[in-house]
């Protein structure tokens, strides 16, 4: 699936988007896999209370299932307006 | 309903005039515009990142909710992204309803939701560097009103 | 602060654009516009009588109160009198503040007060004759909020 | 002093403004003098709870004093906006 990063999450990980092969069944499972990859991922996902997630462009919780999902995005709380 | 997510400036006067002129049943039109301000001193510019695709979907959903809840005749959201200088307009919303209370409430609802639920991220550029704007607790708290 | 009491139409787009462009410290601009609507069916026109002299004084006082209370950078009120057809704009207010909450509240305050405390009287002209619009209890009640 | 009438008060009395010589010391005293003049005044001032008064262009109460006042206006509740 495609994993997207925005704002300081993008900066910390160093790329805006990547294709990820995962065995995880929930968003949190995917986060744990990413954390285990490299220090920059561990740093970006150190405190998930500071993060928000969108599943197929809809805001979701970290326990959301990944079944059939094509796009996941991680980003800090939004600051529009 | 019209949702515009764009890098280019928008013509606030022309947009408000067209929105108000297009009314047939509404007696009340409310608009809100946000302008880049150098609040702390030293701001060079504001950069706004967004999530193409999700941004339009989220704004459309927020707008549809407002139209239904306040029986609006129409609603408009324009939000810019990219680099904006001090004094430039960031975004605007407009609402049209029969009565002023509905037009006001719907505009405040749109603003509260697009502050915290539309995927935009602001970064302030100063001579010292660039800082992501932190979400404010009071913006999140504002949602509990609705 | 600018108060205009006039019979002539005003250019809503030009007024809102000029008001927003004139800002130096405000991050938030709110406008409200009232439009003549045929709510019950059969409205031919609206006639608005006012009290020259007192109208400008009352609007100025309401505006000054809002500017002080919400620390506005600026406020604008334009209100027409005389005969207006369906679809014509009756009046507008605009407020500019650092934060959106202040700009919204001040605009609602201006509307609530000029509904019940500025000396205008509306008369609806229909094929059957002309009727003075009765003040609504809810407009009077709206003042208790402030 | 000048006495002004607006909206249906003006229509009922039949004129927008007139100069009035009065001995009254309050707005209510003036209202009583006007009521005693003619039926159209009595009709216009029949129910003062339906009326508002401005003294020298400031909203006032019916017990407001008339000392030094130059202009009084009577009208129904306002319907601006």
JSON list of N, CA and C in Angstrom, two decimals, chain A residues 4 6-8 10-11 54 57-59 71 73 75-81, chain B residues 49-51 53-54 61 79 114-118 120-123 132-133 135:
[
{"chain": "A", "resi": 4, "resn": "UNK", "atom": "N", "xyz": [1.87, 7.75, 3.11]},
{"chain": "A", "resi": 4, "resn": "UNK", "atom": "CA", "xyz": [2.20, 9.16, 2.89]},
{"chain": "A", "resi": 4, "resn": "UNK", "atom": "C", "xyz": [2.56, 9.83, 4.21]},
{"chain": "A", "resi": 6, "resn": "UNK", "atom": "N", "xyz": [3.27, 13.76, 5.99]},
{"chain": "A", "resi": 6, "resn": "UNK", "atom": "CA", "xyz": [3.13, 15.22, 5.80]},
{"chain": "A", "resi": 6, "resn": "UNK", "atom": "C", "xyz": [3.78, 16.00, 6.94]},
{"chain": "A", "resi": 7, "resn": "UNK", "atom": "N", "xyz": [4.11, 17.25, 6.61]},
{"chain": "A", "resi": 7, "resn": "UNK", "atom": "CA", "xyz": [4.64, 18.22, 7.59]},
{"chain": "A", "resi": 7, "resn": "UNK", "atom": "C", "xyz": [5.90, 17.66, 8.27]},
{"chain": "A", "resi": 8, "resn": "UNK", "atom": "N", "xyz": [6.02, 17.77, 9.60]},
{"chain": "A", "resi": 8, "resn": "UNK", "atom": "CA", "xyz": [7.30, 17.35, 10.19]},
{"chain": "A", "resi": 8, "resn": "UNK", "atom": "C", "xyz": [7.48, 15.84, 10.17]},
{"chain": "A", "resi": 10, "resn": "UNK", "atom": "N", "xyz": [6.93, 14.02, 7.49]},
{"chain": "A", "resi": 10, "resn": "UNK", "atom": "CA", "xyz": [7.62, 13.92, 6.20]},
{"chain": "A", "resi": 10, "resn": "UNK", "atom": "C", "xyz": [9.10, 14.32, 6.33]},
{"chain": "A", "resi": 11, "resn": "UNK", "atom": "N", "xyz": [9.33, 15.41, 7.02]},
{"chain": "A", "resi": 11, "resn": "UNK", "atom": "CA", "xyz": [10.72, 15.89, 7.17]},
{"chain": "A", "resi": 11, "resn": "UNK", "atom": "C", "xyz": [11.57, 14.90, 7.97]},
{"chain": "A", "resi": 54, "resn": "UNK", "atom": "N", "xyz": [-4.78, 9.07, 8.47]},
{"chain": "A", "resi": 54, "resn": "UNK", "atom": "CA", "xyz": [-5.91, 8.98, 7.55]},
{"chain": "A", "resi": 54, "resn": "UNK", "atom": "C", "xyz": [-5.79, 7.66, 6.79]},
{"chain": "A", "resi": 57, "resn": "UNK", "atom": "N", "xyz": [-7.74, 8.38, 2.84]},
{"chain": "A", "resi": 57, "resn": "UNK", "atom": "CA", "xyz": [-8.12, 9.81, 2.86]},
{"chain": "A", "resi": 57, "resn": "UNK", "atom": "C", "xyz": [-9.27, 10.15, 3.81]},
{"chain": "A", "resi": 58, "resn": "UNK", "atom": "N", "xyz": [-9.51, 9.26, 4.77]},
{"chain": "A", "resi": 58, "resn": "UNK", "atom": "CA", "xyz": [-10.49, 9.56, 5.83]},
{"chain": "A", "resi": 58, "resn": "UNK", "atom": "C", "xyz": [-9.76, 9.49, 7.17]},
{"chain": "A", "resi": 59, "resn": "UNK", "atom": "N", "xyz": [-9.99, 10.45, 8.05]},
{"chain": "A", "resi": 59, "resn": "UNK", "atom": "CA", "xyz": [-9.38, 10.40, 9.38]},
{"chain": "A", "resi": 59, "resn": "UNK", "atom": "C", "xyz": [-9.79, 9.10, 10.05]},
{"chain": "A", "resi": 71, "resn": "UNK", "atom": "N", "xyz": [-4.25, 3.37, 0.82]},
{"chain": "A", "resi": 71, "resn": "UNK", "atom": "CA", "xyz": [-3.43, 4.54, 1.14]},
{"chain": "A", "resi": 71, "resn": "UNK", "atom": "C", "xyz": [-3.56, 4.92, 2.61]},
{"chain": "A", "resi": 73, "resn": "UNK", "atom": "N", "xyz": [-1.99, 7.71, 5.52]},
{"chain": "A", "resi": 73, "resn": "UNK", "atom": "CA", "xyz": [-1.19, 8.92, 5.69]},
{"chain": "A", "resi": 73, "resn": "UNK", "atom": "C", "xyz": [-0.99, 9.23, 7.15]},
{"chain": "A", "resi": 75, "resn": "UNK", "atom": "N", "xyz": [0.46, 12.23, 9.86]},
{"chain": "A", "resi": 75, "resn": "UNK", "atom": "CA", "xyz": [0.76, 13.67, 9.91]},
{"chain": "A", "resi": 75, "resn": "UNK", "atom": "C", "xyz": [0.46, 14.21, 11.30]},
{"chain": "A", "resi": 76, "resn": "UNK", "atom": "N", "xyz": [0.98, 15.40, 11.61]},
{"chain": "A", "resi": 76, "resn": "UNK", "atom": "CA", "xyz": [0.66, 16.02, 12.90]},
{"chain": "A", "resi": 76, "resn": "UNK", "atom": "C", "xyz": [-0.76, 16.59, 12.86]},
{"chain": "A", "resi": 77, "resn": "UNK", "atom": "N", "xyz": [-1.28, 17.01, 14.04]},
{"chain": "A", "resi": 77, "resn": "UNK", "atom": "CA", "xyz": [-2.59, 17.67, 14.06]},
{"chain": "A", "resi": 77, "resn": "UNK", "atom": "C", "xyz": [-2.63, 18.79, 13.03]},
{"chain": "A", "resi": 78, "resn": "UNK", "atom": "N", "xyz": [-3.79, 18.95, 12.39]},
{"chain": "A", "resi": 78, "resn": "UNK", "atom": "CA", "xyz": [-3.92, 19.88, 11.27]},
{"chain": "A", "resi": 78, "resn": "UNK", "atom": "C", "xyz": [-4.02, 21.33, 11.75]},
{"chain": "A", "resi": 79, "resn": "UNK", "atom": "N", "xyz": [-3.53, 22.23, 10.92]},
{"chain": "A", "resi": 79, "resn": "UNK", "atom": "CA", "xyz": [-3.54, 23.66, 11.27]},
{"chain": "A", "resi": 79, "resn": "UNK", "atom": "C", "xyz": [-4.01, 24.48, 10.06]},
{"chain": "A", "resi": 80, "resn": "UNK", "atom": "N", "xyz": [-5.23, 24.23, 9.64]},
{"chain": "A", "resi": 80, "resn": "UNK", "atom": "CA", "xyz": [-5.78, 24.98, 8.52]},
{"chain": "A", "resi": 80, "resn": "UNK", "atom": "C", "xyz": [-6.40, 26.29, 8.97]},
{"chain": "A", "resi": 81, "resn": "UNK", "atom": "N", "xyz": [-7.08, 26.92, 8.03]},
{"chain": "A", "resi": 81, "resn": "UNK", "atom": "CA", "xyz": [-7.82, 28.15, 8.37]},
{"chain": "A", "resi": 81, "resn": "UNK", "atom": "C", "xyz": [-6.98, 29.40, 8.35]},
{"chain": "B", "resi": 49, "resn": "UNK", "atom": "N", "xyz": [1.25, 23.41, 3.62]},
{"chain": "B", "resi": 49, "resn": "UNK", "atom": "CA", "xyz": [1.29, 22.10, 2.96]},
{"chain": "B", "resi": 49, "resn": "UNK", "atom": "C", "xyz": [-0.12, 21.51, 3.06]},
{"chain": "B", "resi": 50, "resn": "UNK", "atom": "N", "xyz": [-0.48, 20.68, 2.11]},
{"chain": "B", "resi": 50, "resn": "UNK", "atom": "CA", "xyz": [-1.79, 20.03, 2.24]},
{"chain": "B", "resi": 50, "resn": "UNK", "atom": "C", "xyz": [-1.73, 18.64, 1.62]},
{"chain": "B", "resi": 51, "resn": "UNK", "atom": "N", "xyz": [-2.82, 17.93, 1.69]},
{"chain": "B", "resi": 51, "resn": "UNK", "atom": "CA", "xyz": [-2.91, 16.53, 1.25]},
{"chain": "B", "resi": 51, "resn": "UNK", "atom": "C", "xyz": [-3.87, 16.49, 0.07]},
{"chain": "B", "resi": 53, "resn": "UNK", "atom": "N", "xyz": [-6.37, 15.77, -2.68]},
{"chain": "B", "resi": 53, "resn": "UNK", "atom": "CA", "xyz": [-7.35, 14.68, -2.72]},
{"chain": "B", "resi": 53, "resn": "UNK", "atom": "C", "xyz": [-8.13, 14.64, -1.42]},
{"chain": "B", "resi": 54, "resn": "UNK", "atom": "N", "xyz": [-7.42, 14.35, -0.33]},
{"chain": "B", "resi": 54, "resn": "UNK", "atom": "CA", "xyz": [-8.11, 14.33, 0.96]},
{"chain": "B", "resi": 54, "resn": "UNK", "atom": "C", "xyz": [-8.60, 15.72, 1.34]},
{"chain": "B", "resi": 61, "resn": "UNK", "atom": "N", "xyz": [-16.97, 17.45, 2.72]},
{"chain": "B", "resi": 61, "resn": "UNK", "atom": "CA", "xyz": [-17.78, 16.80, 3.75]},
{"chain": "B", "resi": 61, "resn": "UNK", "atom": "C", "xyz": [-18.20, 17.80, 4.83]},
{"chain": "B", "resi": 79, "resn": "UNK", "atom": "N", "xyz": [-9.40, 27.78, -0.10]},
{"chain": "B", "resi": 79, "resn": "UNK", "atom": "CA", "xyz": [-8.23, 27.68, 0.80]},
{"chain": "B", "resi": 79, "resn": "UNK", "atom": "C", "xyz": [-6.98, 27.57, -0.05]},
{"chain": "B", "resi": 114, "resn": "UNK", "atom": "N", "xyz": [-12.51, 23.41, 9.68]},
{"chain": "B", "resi": 114, "resn": "UNK", "atom": "CA", "xyz": [-11.38, 23.37, 8.73]},
{"chain": "B", "resi": 114, "resn": "UNK", "atom": "C", "xyz": [-10.07, 23.73, 9.40]},
{"chain": "B", "resi": 115, "resn": "UNK", "atom": "N", "xyz": [-10.12, 24.33, 10.59]},
{"chain": "B", "resi": 115, "resn": "UNK", "atom": "CA", "xyz": [-8.90, 24.54, 11.39]},
{"chain": "B", "resi": 115, "resn": "UNK", "atom": "C", "xyz": [-8.28, 23.23, 11.83]},
{"chain": "B", "resi": 116, "resn": "UNK", "atom": "N", "xyz": [-9.13, 22.26, 12.22]},
{"chain": "B", "resi": 116, "resn": "UNK", "atom": "CA", "xyz": [-8.63, 21.05, 12.88]},
{"chain": "B", "resi": 116, "resn": "UNK", "atom": "C", "xyz": [-8.92, 19.76, 12.14]},
{"chain": "B", "resi": 117, "resn": "UNK", "atom": "N", "xyz": [-9.75, 19.81, 11.09]},
{"chain": "B", "resi": 117, "resn": "UNK", "atom": "CA", "xyz": [-10.16, 18.56, 10.43]},
{"chain": "B", "resi": 117, "resn": "UNK", "atom": "C", "xyz": [-9.90, 18.56, 8.93]},
{"chain": "B", "resi": 118, "resn": "UNK", "atom": "N", "xyz": [-9.33, 19.63, 8.41]},
{"chain": "B", "resi": 118, "resn": "UNK", "atom": "CA", "xyz": [-8.95, 19.62, 6.99]},
{"chain": "B", "resi": 118, "resn": "UNK", "atom": "C", "xyz": [-7.42, 19.54, 6.96]},
{"chain": "B", "resi": 120, "resn": "UNK", "atom": "N", "xyz": [-4.40, 20.55, 6.33]},
{"chain": "B", "resi": 120, "resn": "UNK", "atom": "CA", "xyz": [-3.46, 21.63, 6.02]},
{"chain": "B", "resi": 120, "resn": "UNK", "atom": "C", "xyz": [-2.48, 21.72, 7.18]},
{"chain": "B", "resi": 121, "resn": "UNK", "atom": "N", "xyz": [-1.24, 22.07, 6.85]},
{"chain": "B", "resi": 121, "resn": "UNK", "atom": "CA", "xyz": [-0.23, 22.29, 7.89]},
{"chain": "B", "resi": 121, "resn": "UNK", "atom": "C", "xyz": [0.53, 23.56, 7.57]},
{"chain": "B", "resi": 122, "resn": "UNK", "atom": "N", "xyz": [0.54, 24.46, 8.53]},
{"chain": "B", "resi": 122, "resn": "UNK", "atom": "CA", "xyz": [1.21, 25.75, 8.33]},
{"chain": "B", "resi": 122, "resn": "UNK", "atom": "C", "xyz": [2.62, 25.72, 8.87]},
{"chain": "B", "resi": 123, "resn": "UNK", "atom": "N", "xyz": [3.51, 26.38, 8.15]},
{"chain": "B", "resi": 123, "resn": "UNK", "atom": "CA", "xyz": [4.88, 26.54, 8.63]},
{"chain": "B", "resi": 123, "resn": "UNK", "atom": "C", "xyz": [5.26, 28.01, 8.53]},
{"chain": "B", "resi": 132, "resn": "UNK", "atom": "N", "xyz": [7.04, 24.56, 12.14]},
{"chain": "B", "resi": 132, "resn": "UNK", "atom": "CA", "xyz": [5.66, 24.12, 11.95]},
{"chain": "B", "resi": 132, "resn": "UNK", "atom": "C", "xyz": [4.80, 24.74, 13.04]},
{"chain": "B", "resi": 133, "resn": "UNK", "atom": "N", "xyz": [3.67, 25.26, 12.65]},
{"chain": "B", "resi": 133, "resn": "UNK", "atom": "CA", "xyz": [2.74, 25.84, 13.62]},
{"chain": "B", "resi": 133, "resn": "UNK", "atom": "C", "xyz": [2.09, 24.70, 14.39]},
{"chain": "B", "resi": 135, "resn": "UNK", "atom": "N", "xyz": [-0.74, 22.85, 16.56]},
{"chain": "B", "resi": 135, "resn": "UNK", "atom": "CA", "xyz": [-2.19, 22.95, 16.74]},
{"chain": "B", "resi": 135, "resn": "UNK", "atom": "C", "xyz": [-2.45, 23.44, 18.16]}
]
